[in-house]
CSV table of C-alpha atoms and ligand atoms in Angstrom, one decimal:
chain,number,residue,atom,x,y,z
A,6,MET,CA,5.9,38.6,-15.5
A,7,ASN,CA,6.5,35.7,-18.1
A,8,THR,CA,3.8,33.3,-19.1
A,9,PHE,CA,4.9,30.5,-17.0
A,10,ALA,CA,5.2,32.6,-13.9
A,11,LYS,CA,1.6,33.9,-14.5
A,12,ASN,CA,0.5,30.2,-15.0
A,13,LEU,CA,2.1,29.1,-11.9
A,14,ASP,CA,0.7,32.0,-9.8
A,15,ALA,CA,-2.8,31.3,-11.2
A,16,VAL,CA,-2.7,27.6,-10.4
A,17,ILE,CA,-1.3,28.2,-6.9
A,18,ALA,CA,-4.0,30.7,-6.2
A,19,LYS,CA,-6.7,28.1,-7.2
A,20,ILE,CA,-4.9,25.4,-5.2
A,21,GLU,CA,-4.8,27.7,-2.1
A,22,LYS,CA,-8.5,28.5,-2.4
A,23,ALA,CA,-9.5,24.8,-2.6
A,24,ARG,CA,-6.9,23.9,0.0
A,25,ILE,CA,-8.2,26.4,2.6
A,26,ALA,CA,-11.8,25.4,1.9
A,27,TYR,CA,-10.8,21.8,2.7
A,28,SER,CA,-8.5,22.5,5.7
A,29,ARG,CA,-6.0,25.0,6.7
A,30,HIS,CA,-3.9,22.2,8.1
A,31,HIS,CA,-3.8,20.4,4.7
A,32,ILE,CA,-0.5,20.5,2.9
A,33,ILE,CA,-0.3,19.9,-0.8
A,34,GLN,CA,2.6,19.2,-3.2
A,35,LEU,CA,2.4,20.3,-6.7
A,36,ILE,CA,4.0,18.1,-9.4
A,37,ALA,CA,4.5,20.0,-12.7
A,38,VAL,CA,3.7,17.4,-15.5
A,39,SER,CA,6.2,18.2,-18.2
A,40,LYS,CA,5.5,15.4,-20.7
A,41,TYR,CA,4.5,18.0,-23.4
A,42,ALA,CA,7.2,20.5,-22.4
A,43,THR,CA,10.7,20.9,-23.5
A,44,ALA,CA,13.8,20.9,-21.3
A,45,CYS,CA,13.8,24.7,-21.9
A,46,ASP,CA,10.3,25.1,-20.6
A,47,ILE,CA,11.1,23.0,-17.5
A,48,LYS,CA,14.0,25.3,-16.8
A,49,ALA,CA,11.8,28.4,-17.1
A,50,LEU,CA,9.3,26.9,-14.6
A,51,TYR,CA,12.1,25.9,-12.3
A,52,GLU,CA,13.2,29.5,-12.3
A,53,CYS,CA,9.7,30.5,-11.1
A,54,GLY,CA,10.3,28.3,-8.1
A,55,GLN,CA,9.0,24.9,-9.2
A,56,ARG,CA,11.1,21.9,-8.2
A,57,ALA,CA,9.1,18.7,-8.8
A,58,PHE,CA,8.4,17.5,-12.3
A,59,GLY,CA,6.5,14.5,-13.7
A,60,GLU,CA,7.1,12.5,-16.9
A,61,ASN,CA,5.0,9.6,-18.3
A,62,LYS,CA,7.8,7.8,-20.3
A,63,VAL,CA,11.2,6.5,-19.0
A,64,GLN,CA,13.0,7.6,-22.1
A,65,ASP,CA,11.6,11.3,-21.8
A,66,LEU,CA,12.4,11.4,-18.1
A,67,LYS,CA,15.9,10.2,-18.9
A,68,ALA,CA,16.5,12.7,-21.6
A,69,LYS,CA,15.2,15.7,-19.7
A,70,ALA,CA,16.8,14.7,-16.4
A,71,GLN,CA,20.2,14.5,-18.2
A,72,THR,CA,19.8,17.7,-20.0
A,73,LEU,CA,18.8,19.5,-16.8
A,74,ASP,CA,21.4,17.6,-14.7
A,75,GLU,CA,22.8,20.7,-13.0
A,76,LEU,CA,19.4,21.8,-11.6
A,77,PRO,CA,18.2,20.4,-8.2
A,78,LEU,CA,15.0,18.9,-9.6
A,79,GLN,CA,12.7,16.1,-8.2
A,80,TRP,CA,11.6,13.7,-10.9
A,81,HIS,CA,8.3,11.8,-10.7
A,82,MET,CA,7.4,8.9,-13.0
A,83,ILE,CA,3.6,9.1,-13.6
A,84,GLY,CA,3.0,6.9,-16.7
A,85,THR,CA,2.5,3.2,-17.2
A,86,LEU,CA,5.7,1.3,-16.6
A,87,GLN,CA,6.8,-1.6,-18.9
A,88,GLU,CA,8.8,-4.3,-17.2
A,89,ASN,CA,11.6,-3.8,-19.8
A,90,LYS,CA,12.1,-0.2,-18.7
A,91,ILE,CA,12.5,-0.9,-14.9
A,92,ASN,CA,16.3,-1.0,-15.0
A,93,ALA,CA,16.5,2.2,-17.0
A,94,LEU,CA,14.1,3.8,-14.5
A,95,LEU,CA,16.0,2.7,-11.4
A,96,ALA,CA,19.2,4.1,-12.9
A,97,LEU,CA,17.6,7.6,-12.8
A,98,LYS,CA,16.7,7.3,-9.1
A,99,PRO,CA,13.2,8.8,-9.4
A,100,THR,CA,11.8,10.6,-6.3
A,101,LEU,CA,8.5,8.7,-6.6
A,102,VAL,CA,6.8,6.4,-9.1
A,103,HIS,CA,3.1,7.0,-9.1
A,104,SER,CA,2.1,4.3,-11.5
A,105,LEU,CA,2.7,1.0,-9.8
A,106,ASP,CA,-0.4,-0.7,-11.1
A,107,SER,CA,-0.2,-4.4,-10.3
A,108,PHE,CA,1.3,-7.0,-7.9
A,109,GLU,CA,3.2,-8.6,-10.9
A,110,LEU,CA,4.9,-5.3,-11.7
A,111,ALA,CA,5.7,-4.8,-8.1
A,112,LEU,CA,7.5,-8.3,-8.0
A,113,ALA,CA,9.4,-7.4,-11.2
A,114,ILE,CA,10.6,-4.1,-9.6
A,115,GLN,CA,11.5,-5.9,-6.4
A,116,LYS,CA,13.7,-8.4,-8.2
A,117,ARG,CA,15.5,-5.6,-10.1
A,118,CYS,CA,15.8,-3.5,-6.8
A,119,GLU,CA,17.4,-6.5,-5.1
A,120,ASN,CA,19.9,-7.0,-8.0
A,121,HIS,CA,20.9,-3.3,-7.8
A,122,ASN,CA,20.7,-3.1,-4.0
A,123,MET,CA,18.3,-0.2,-4.3
A,124,SER,CA,14.9,0.9,-3.1
A,125,LEU,CA,12.1,2.7,-4.8
A,126,ASN,CA,9.4,5.0,-3.5
A,127,ALA,CA,6.0,4.2,-5.2
A,128,LEU,CA,2.3,4.8,-5.0
A,129,LEU,CA,-0.3,2.1,-5.9
A,130,GLN,CA,-2.4,3.3,-8.9
A,131,ILE,CA,-6.1,2.7,-8.4
A,132,ASN,CA,-8.5,2.4,-11.4
A,133,ALA,CA,-11.2,4.0,-9.4
A,134,ALA,CA,-13.8,4.4,-12.1
A,135,ASN,CA,-13.1,0.9,-13.5
A,136,GLU,CA,-12.3,2.2,-16.9
A,137,PRO,CA,-11.0,-0.4,-19.4
A,138,THR,CA,-8.6,2.2,-21.0
A,139,LYS,CA,-6.9,3.0,-17.7
A,140,SER,CA,-4.3,1.0,-15.7
A,141,GLY,CA,-4.5,0.5,-12.0
A,142,VAL,CA,-5.9,-2.0,-9.5
A,143,LYS,CA,-9.6,-2.3,-9.0
A,144,PRO,CA,-10.9,-0.5,-5.8
A,145,GLU,CA,-12.2,-4.0,-4.5
A,146,VAL,CA,-8.7,-5.4,-4.4
A,147,ALA,CA,-6.7,-2.3,-3.7
A,148,GLN,CA,-6.2,-2.7,0.1
A,149,GLU,CA,-5.2,-6.4,-0.3
A,150,THR,CA,-2.9,-5.5,-3.2
A,151,TYR,CA,-1.3,-2.8,-1.2
A,152,LEU,CA,-0.6,-5.0,1.8
A,153,LYS,CA,0.6,-7.9,-0.4
A,154,ILE,CA,3.2,-5.5,-2.1
A,155,ALA,CA,4.2,-4.2,1.4
A,156,LYS,CA,4.8,-7.7,2.6
A,157,HIS,CA,6.5,-9.3,-0.4
A,158,CYS,CA,8.4,-6.4,-1.8
A,159,PRO,CA,10.7,-4.9,1.0
A,160,ASN,CA,12.6,-2.8,-1.5
A,161,ILE,CA,9.5,-1.0,-2.6
A,162,LYS,CA,8.6,1.8,-0.2
A,163,LEU,CA,4.9,2.3,-0.6
A,164,GLU,CA,3.9,5.8,0.2
A,165,GLY,CA,0.2,5.9,-0.8
A,166,LEU,CA,-2.2,5.9,-3.7
A,167,MET,CA,-2.5,7.6,-7.1
A,168,THR,CA,-5.6,7.8,-9.3
A,169,ILE,CA,-6.7,9.5,-12.5
A,170,GLY,CA,-10.2,11.1,-12.2
A,171,ALA,CA,-13.0,9.5,-14.0
A,172,ASN,CA,-13.1,10.6,-17.7
A,173,SER,CA,-16.5,12.2,-17.6
A,174,PRO,CA,-18.2,15.6,-18.1
A,175,GLU,CA,-20.1,15.0,-14.9
A,176,THR,CA,-18.5,16.5,-11.8
A,177,LYS,CA,-20.3,14.0,-9.7
A,178,LYS,CA,-18.7,11.0,-11.4
A,179,ILE,CA,-15.2,12.5,-11.1
A,180,GLU,CA,-15.8,13.3,-7.5
A,181,GLN,CA,-17.0,9.7,-6.9
A,182,SER,CA,-13.7,8.4,-8.4
A,183,PHE,CA,-11.6,10.6,-6.1
A,184,GLN,CA,-13.8,9.8,-3.0
A,185,ILE,CA,-13.4,6.0,-3.6
A,186,THR,CA,-9.7,6.5,-3.7
A,187,LYS,CA,-9.7,8.7,-0.6
A,188,ASP,CA,-11.6,6.0,1.3
A,189,ILE,CA,-9.0,3.3,0.4
A,190,PHE,CA,-6.3,5.7,1.4
A,191,ASP,CA,-7.8,6.4,4.8
A,192,GLY,CA,-8.0,2.6,5.3
A,193,LEU,CA,-4.3,2.3,4.6
A,194,LYS,CA,-3.1,5.1,6.8
A,195,PRO,CA,-2.3,2.8,9.7
A,196,ASN,CA,-0.1,1.0,7.1
A,197,GLY,CA,2.0,4.1,6.4
A,198,ALA,CA,0.0,5.5,3.5
A,199,ARG,CA,0.6,9.3,3.4
A,200,ILE,CA,0.6,10.5,-0.2
A,201,LEU,CA,-2.7,10.8,-2.1
A,202,SER,CA,-1.9,11.7,-5.7
A,203,MET,CA,-4.9,12.9,-7.7
A,204,GLY,CA,-6.0,15.9,-9.6
A,205,MET,CA,-4.9,17.2,-13.0
A,206,SER,CA,-5.4,20.5,-14.9
A,207,GLY,CA,-9.2,19.9,-15.4
A,208,ASP,CA,-10.2,18.5,-12.0
A,209,PHE,CA,-7.6,19.4,-9.3
A,210,GLU,CA,-10.0,21.5,-7.3
A,211,ILE,CA,-12.4,18.6,-7.1
A,212,ALA,CA,-9.5,16.3,-6.1
A,213,ILE,CA,-8.5,18.7,-3.3
A,214,SER,CA,-12.0,18.8,-2.0
A,215,CYS,CA,-11.7,15.0,-1.7
A,216,GLY,CA,-8.4,15.2,0.2
A,217,ALA,CA,-5.7,15.0,-2.5
A,218,ASN,CA,-2.3,16.1,-1.1
A,219,MET,CA,-0.3,15.7,-4.3
A,220,LEU,CA,-1.4,17.2,-7.7
A,221,ARG,CA,-0.1,16.4,-11.1
A,222,ILE,CA,-0.7,19.4,-13.3
A,223,GLY,CA,0.6,19.8,-16.9
A,224,SER,CA,-1.2,21.9,-19.4
A,225,ALA,CA,-2.4,24.6,-17.0
A,226,LEU,CA,1.2,25.3,-16.1
A,227,PHE,CA,2.9,25.0,-19.5
A,228,GLN,CA,0.3,26.6,-21.8
A,229,LYS,CA,1.8,29.5,-23.7
B,303,PLP,C1,-0.6,14.1,-18.5
B,303,PLP,C2,-1.0,13.6,-17.2
B,303,PLP,C3,-1.2,14.5,-16.1
B,303,PLP,C4,-1.4,16.0,-16.3
B,303,PLP,O1,-2.5,16.3,-17.2
B,303,PLP,P1,-2.9,17.9,-17.5
B,303,PLP,O2,-4.3,17.6,-17.9
B,303,PLP,O3,-2.0,18.3,-18.6
B,303,PLP,O4,-2.8,18.6,-16.3
B,303,PLP,C5,-1.4,14.0,-14.9
B,303,PLP,N1,-1.4,12.7,-14.6
B,303,PLP,C6,-1.0,11.7,-15.6
B,303,PLP,C7,-0.9,10.3,-15.2
B,303,PLP,C8,-0.7,12.2,-16.9
B,303,PLP,O5,-0.5,11.3,-17.8
């Protein structure tokens, strides 16, 4: 078996263990974060069965999506989105944008979507640990912001929430940041929230134990 197949098998085995401990009825989607991987690496992981990939820069997403144009891949945008990159992103028709991080950005996206007669699937990013280095809306205003975007931005299809776990060596702090996001997510289920994107290579098992149903894993899959 090649390295990527082994990595993927090992990650899936861990996901399965955590998933079954959480609930047998819980379905989880794995997004392979390819920001440090080449198009060639992505193709190799695709050949192991992986279909969904995530990039954190519009120009990288564009370059890799174009190179791998003939493969039936799903592309996810997971990094901070600058307003001057919105048109370029829309042209790539991403499956899901995880990093919608303010009402202002939503309004800018809405305007561009109207101009191009398009819609965009997105998650509202929550800065659950209130870290100054991270983007995302504060937990206190998350619900209000979500509903405001849903009301004022008809071309944005809000599907749920995304968060990056607290940057801490303490499991408890990481868990807390995921739990805060899960609680907001539960409150938004009546409003159609169905995707909870949280968990990376170092903390996905904690994220699953808090109810994550979409994982963004990079280094654990692409390590050589
Ligand atoms: C890089 C990145 C990931 C994946 O991180 P790994 O630790 O490599 O698994 C997930 N989410 C976001 C937003 C990222 O930028």
